[in-house]
Short mmCIF file of C-alpha atoms in Angstrom, two decimals:
data_model
loop_
_atom_site.label_atom_id
_atom_site.label_comp_id
_atom_site.label_asym_id
_atom_site.label_seq_id
_atom_site.Cartn_x
_atom_site.Cartn_y
_atom_site.Cartn_z
CA MET A 1 0.00 0.00 0.00
CA LYS A 2 1.35 3.39 -1.00
CA VAL A 3 0.49 6.34 1.26
CA THR A 4 0.64 9.95 0.03
CA LYS A 5 0.39 12.93 2.38
CA CYS A 6 -1.46 15.92 0.98
CA GLU A 7 -0.83 19.64 1.31
CA ILE A 8 -3.69 19.79 3.82
CA ASP A 9 -2.42 18.34 7.10
CA GLY A 10 -3.92 14.98 7.99
CA ILE A 11 -5.40 14.19 4.58
CA LEU A 12 -3.94 10.96 3.22
CA ILE A 13 -4.34 9.14 -0.08
CA PHE A 14 -3.94 5.37 -0.14
CA ASP A 15 -3.14 3.40 -3.28
CA LEU A 16 -4.17 -0.10 -2.30
CA ASP A 17 -2.33 -3.28 -3.22
CA THR A 18 -4.39 -5.55 -5.43
CA PHE A 19 -4.04 -9.24 -6.19
CA ALA A 20 -5.60 -10.31 -9.47
CA ASP A 21 -5.70 -13.58 -11.36
CA GLY A 22 -8.01 -15.32 -13.79
CA ARG A 23 -10.71 -15.61 -11.12
CA GLY A 24 -10.91 -11.92 -10.28
CA LEU A 25 -9.42 -9.49 -7.80
CA PHE A 26 -8.71 -9.28 -4.08
CA LEU A 27 -7.72 -6.22 -2.06
CA GLU A 28 -7.66 -5.21 1.58
CA THR A 29 -9.68 -2.03 2.19
CA TYR A 30 -8.78 -1.69 5.86
CA GLN A 31 -6.30 -3.17 8.31
CA LYS A 32 -6.10 -1.23 11.57
CA GLU A 33 -2.36 -1.60 12.24
CA ARG A 34 -1.29 -0.48 8.73
CA TYR A 35 -3.56 2.56 8.79
CA TYR A 36 -2.36 3.46 12.29
CA GLU A 37 1.24 3.30 11.07
CA ALA A 38 0.24 5.60 8.19
CA GLY A 39 -1.03 8.21 10.66
CA ILE A 40 -4.70 7.46 11.30
CA VAL A 41 -4.90 7.30 15.09
CA GLU A 42 -8.69 7.66 15.39
CA ASN A 43 -10.86 4.56 15.72
CA PHE A 44 -13.48 3.83 13.10
CA ILE A 45 -16.87 3.15 14.69
CA GLN A 46 -19.36 3.29 11.82
CA ASP A 47 -19.38 2.19 8.18
CA ASN A 48 -21.60 3.88 5.59
CA ARG A 49 -22.51 3.03 2.01
CA SER A 50 -23.84 5.61 -0.44
CA ILE A 51 -25.29 4.81 -3.86
CA SER A 52 -25.88 7.68 -6.27
CA GLU A 53 -26.83 7.92 -9.90
CA LYS A 54 -24.95 9.99 -12.49
CA ASN A 55 -24.58 13.79 -12.05
CA VAL A 56 -25.36 13.83 -8.32
CA LEU A 57 -23.59 16.28 -6.03
CA ARG A 58 -23.58 15.69 -2.27
CA GLY A 59 -22.12 18.08 0.28
CA LEU A 60 -20.29 19.86 1.59
CA HIS A 61 -21.09 18.22 4.95
CA TYR A 62 -19.48 18.13 8.39
CA GLN A 63 -20.43 17.83 12.06
CA VAL A 64 -19.81 20.69 14.50
CA LEU A 65 -19.57 19.21 18.02
CA LYS A 66 -18.66 15.68 16.99
CA PRO A 67 -16.51 16.02 13.85
CA ILE A 68 -16.11 12.91 11.72
CA GLY A 69 -12.97 11.54 10.12
CA GLN A 70 -13.74 9.52 7.00
CA LEU A 71 -11.89 6.91 4.96
CA ILE A 72 -13.57 6.97 1.54
CA TYR A 73 -13.46 4.30 -1.16
CA VAL A 74 -15.35 3.96 -4.46
CA ALA A 75 -16.46 0.35 -4.93
CA ARG A 76 -18.37 1.09 -8.13
CA GLY A 77 -18.35 4.07 -10.47
CA SER A 78 -16.35 7.27 -10.47
CA ILE A 79 -16.49 10.47 -8.42
CA LEU A 80 -14.72 13.74 -7.76
CA ASP A 81 -14.19 13.69 -4.00
CA VAL A 82 -13.68 17.02 -2.22
CA GLY A 83 -12.50 17.90 1.29
CA VAL A 84 -12.46 21.46 2.67
CA ASP A 85 -10.38 22.30 5.75
CA LEU A 86 -12.70 23.92 8.33
CA ARG A 87 -10.39 23.49 11.32
CA GLN A 88 -10.06 26.93 12.87
CA GLY A 89 -6.41 27.79 13.40
CA SER A 90 -5.24 25.39 10.68
CA LYS A 91 -2.67 26.89 8.30
CA THR A 92 -4.80 25.53 5.42
CA PHE A 93 -8.16 26.72 6.78
CA GLY A 94 -10.57 27.26 3.86
CA GLU A 95 -8.41 25.34 1.38
CA HIS A 96 -9.63 22.21 -0.38
CA ILE A 97 -8.45 19.06 -2.05
CA ALA A 98 -10.25 17.50 -5.00
CA ILE A 99 -9.36 14.01 -6.18
CA ASN A 100 -10.89 11.66 -8.71
CA LEU A 101 -11.67 8.24 -7.31
CA HIS A 102 -12.60 5.45 -9.71
CA GLU A 103 -13.47 1.85 -8.99
CA ASP A 104 -10.48 0.64 -11.05
CA ASP A 105 -7.96 2.91 -9.25
CA HIS A 106 -8.31 1.17 -5.89
CA ARG A 107 -7.56 4.40 -4.06
CA GLN A 108 -8.88 5.75 -0.79
CA ILE A 109 -8.79 9.20 0.73
CA TYR A 110 -8.76 9.89 4.45
CA LEU A 111 -10.30 13.16 5.60
CA PRO A 112 -9.60 13.82 9.30
CA PRO A 113 -12.18 15.32 11.67
CA GLY A 114 -12.86 18.96 10.84
CA ILE A 115 -12.80 18.52 7.06
CA ALA A 116 -16.07 19.14 5.20
CA HIS A 117 -16.79 16.45 2.63
CA GLY A 118 -18.60 16.39 -0.70
CA PHE A 119 -18.51 14.61 -4.02
CA CYS A 120 -20.05 14.51 -7.47
CA THR A 121 -20.69 11.41 -9.55
CA PHE A 122 -19.88 10.48 -13.15
CA GLU A 123 -21.20 6.96 -13.85
CA GLU A 124 -24.74 5.61 -14.09
CA ILE A 125 -24.29 3.91 -10.69
CA ASN A 126 -21.76 5.05 -8.07
CA GLU A 127 -21.22 3.20 -4.80
CA ILE A 128 -19.12 4.89 -2.14
CA HIS A 129 -18.03 3.28 1.14
CA TYR A 130 -17.00 5.33 4.19
CA LYS A 131 -15.39 4.27 7.42
CA CYS A 132 -16.23 6.93 10.02
CA THR A 133 -14.56 7.92 13.29
CA GLU A 134 -17.80 9.21 14.80
CA TYR A 135 -21.49 8.37 14.69
CA TYR A 136 -23.76 10.43 12.47
CA TYR A 137 -25.79 12.98 14.43
CA PRO A 138 -28.33 14.76 12.16
CA ASP A 139 -28.79 17.60 14.67
CA ASP A 140 -25.03 18.28 14.67
CA GLU A 141 -24.60 18.53 10.91
CA GLY A 142 -23.30 21.66 9.23
CA GLY A 143 -22.59 22.51 5.64
CA VAL A 144 -20.86 24.87 3.28
CA ASN A 145 -22.33 25.82 -0.08
CA TRP A 146 -20.75 23.85 -2.92
CA GLN A 147 -20.79 26.96 -5.14
CA ASP A 148 -18.92 29.22 -2.70
CA GLU A 149 -16.61 31.28 -4.92
CA ALA A 150 -14.15 31.72 -2.04
CA LEU A 151 -13.46 27.97 -2.08
CA ALA A 152 -12.70 27.98 -5.83
CA ILE A 153 -13.68 24.33 -6.26
CA ASP A 154 -13.72 23.40 -9.94
CA TRP A 155 -16.79 21.15 -9.96
CA PRO A 156 -17.09 19.47 -13.36
CA LEU A 157 -20.91 19.35 -13.15
CA LYS A 158 -22.68 22.56 -14.10
CA ASP A 159 -26.26 21.47 -13.33
CA PRO A 160 -25.99 18.66 -10.77
CA LYS A 161 -28.78 16.77 -9.06
CA ILE A 162 -28.54 18.14 -5.53
CA LYS A 163 -30.67 18.09 -2.41
CA ASP A 164 -32.33 21.46 -1.68
CA ARG A 165 -30.74 21.53 1.77
CA ASP A 166 -27.23 21.11 0.32
CA ASP A 167 -27.88 23.80 -2.30
CA ALA A 168 -28.99 26.23 0.44
CA PHE A 169 -25.97 25.78 2.73
CA PRO A 170 -24.30 29.12 3.62
CA ARG A 171 -21.04 30.33 2.15
CA MET A 172 -17.92 30.42 4.33
CA SER A 173 -18.25 34.19 4.85
CA GLU A 174 -21.74 33.67 6.30
CA LEU A 175 -20.61 31.20 8.97
CA ARG A 176 -19.90 32.28 12.54
CA SER A 177 -16.99 30.93 14.52
CA SER A 178 -19.38 28.65 16.43
CA ASP A 179 -20.59 27.10 13.14
CA PHE A 180 -17.24 25.47 12.40
CA PRO A 181 -16.21 22.01 13.64
CA ILE A 182 -14.78 21.90 17.14
CA VAL A 183 -11.63 19.81 16.79
CA SER A 184 -9.50 19.03 19.83
#
């Protein structure tokens, strides 16, 4: 497994080892000791699976009081995965990373707690798996508008299918200090 550190502290990209033969393919998507050695010290306590059709945009989501770290993997399809640093005091606060994840790449991205997450989809069916370091609390969820010009995210979809709530999230300049994730 190859591990790449990103310009945003704590974000890691994993290129997974695969083992293929005439019967198919095998790969390990998580092994606690290896990921700990790579720098993920949080424990994963919840797994999520998201299935989206083509041209869907989800995000940018985060939790305020109980921020979630996420290890993201595309099992089927292709997405642009985006993480925005919302950790107050971080030297990369407000900056983002955008990475294409495709089922054939066998890559994962780890977004530590305090990073807002979103993605858009490219294939007819897209299946995304997340390992999460915190439970999902609907009443604790926050969001940043995907079209916020200050973030300068180059979304490749111009007219995505998006939930009204996500489309109405505030821009960074509209958020108060108490709206950002509280990361210890």
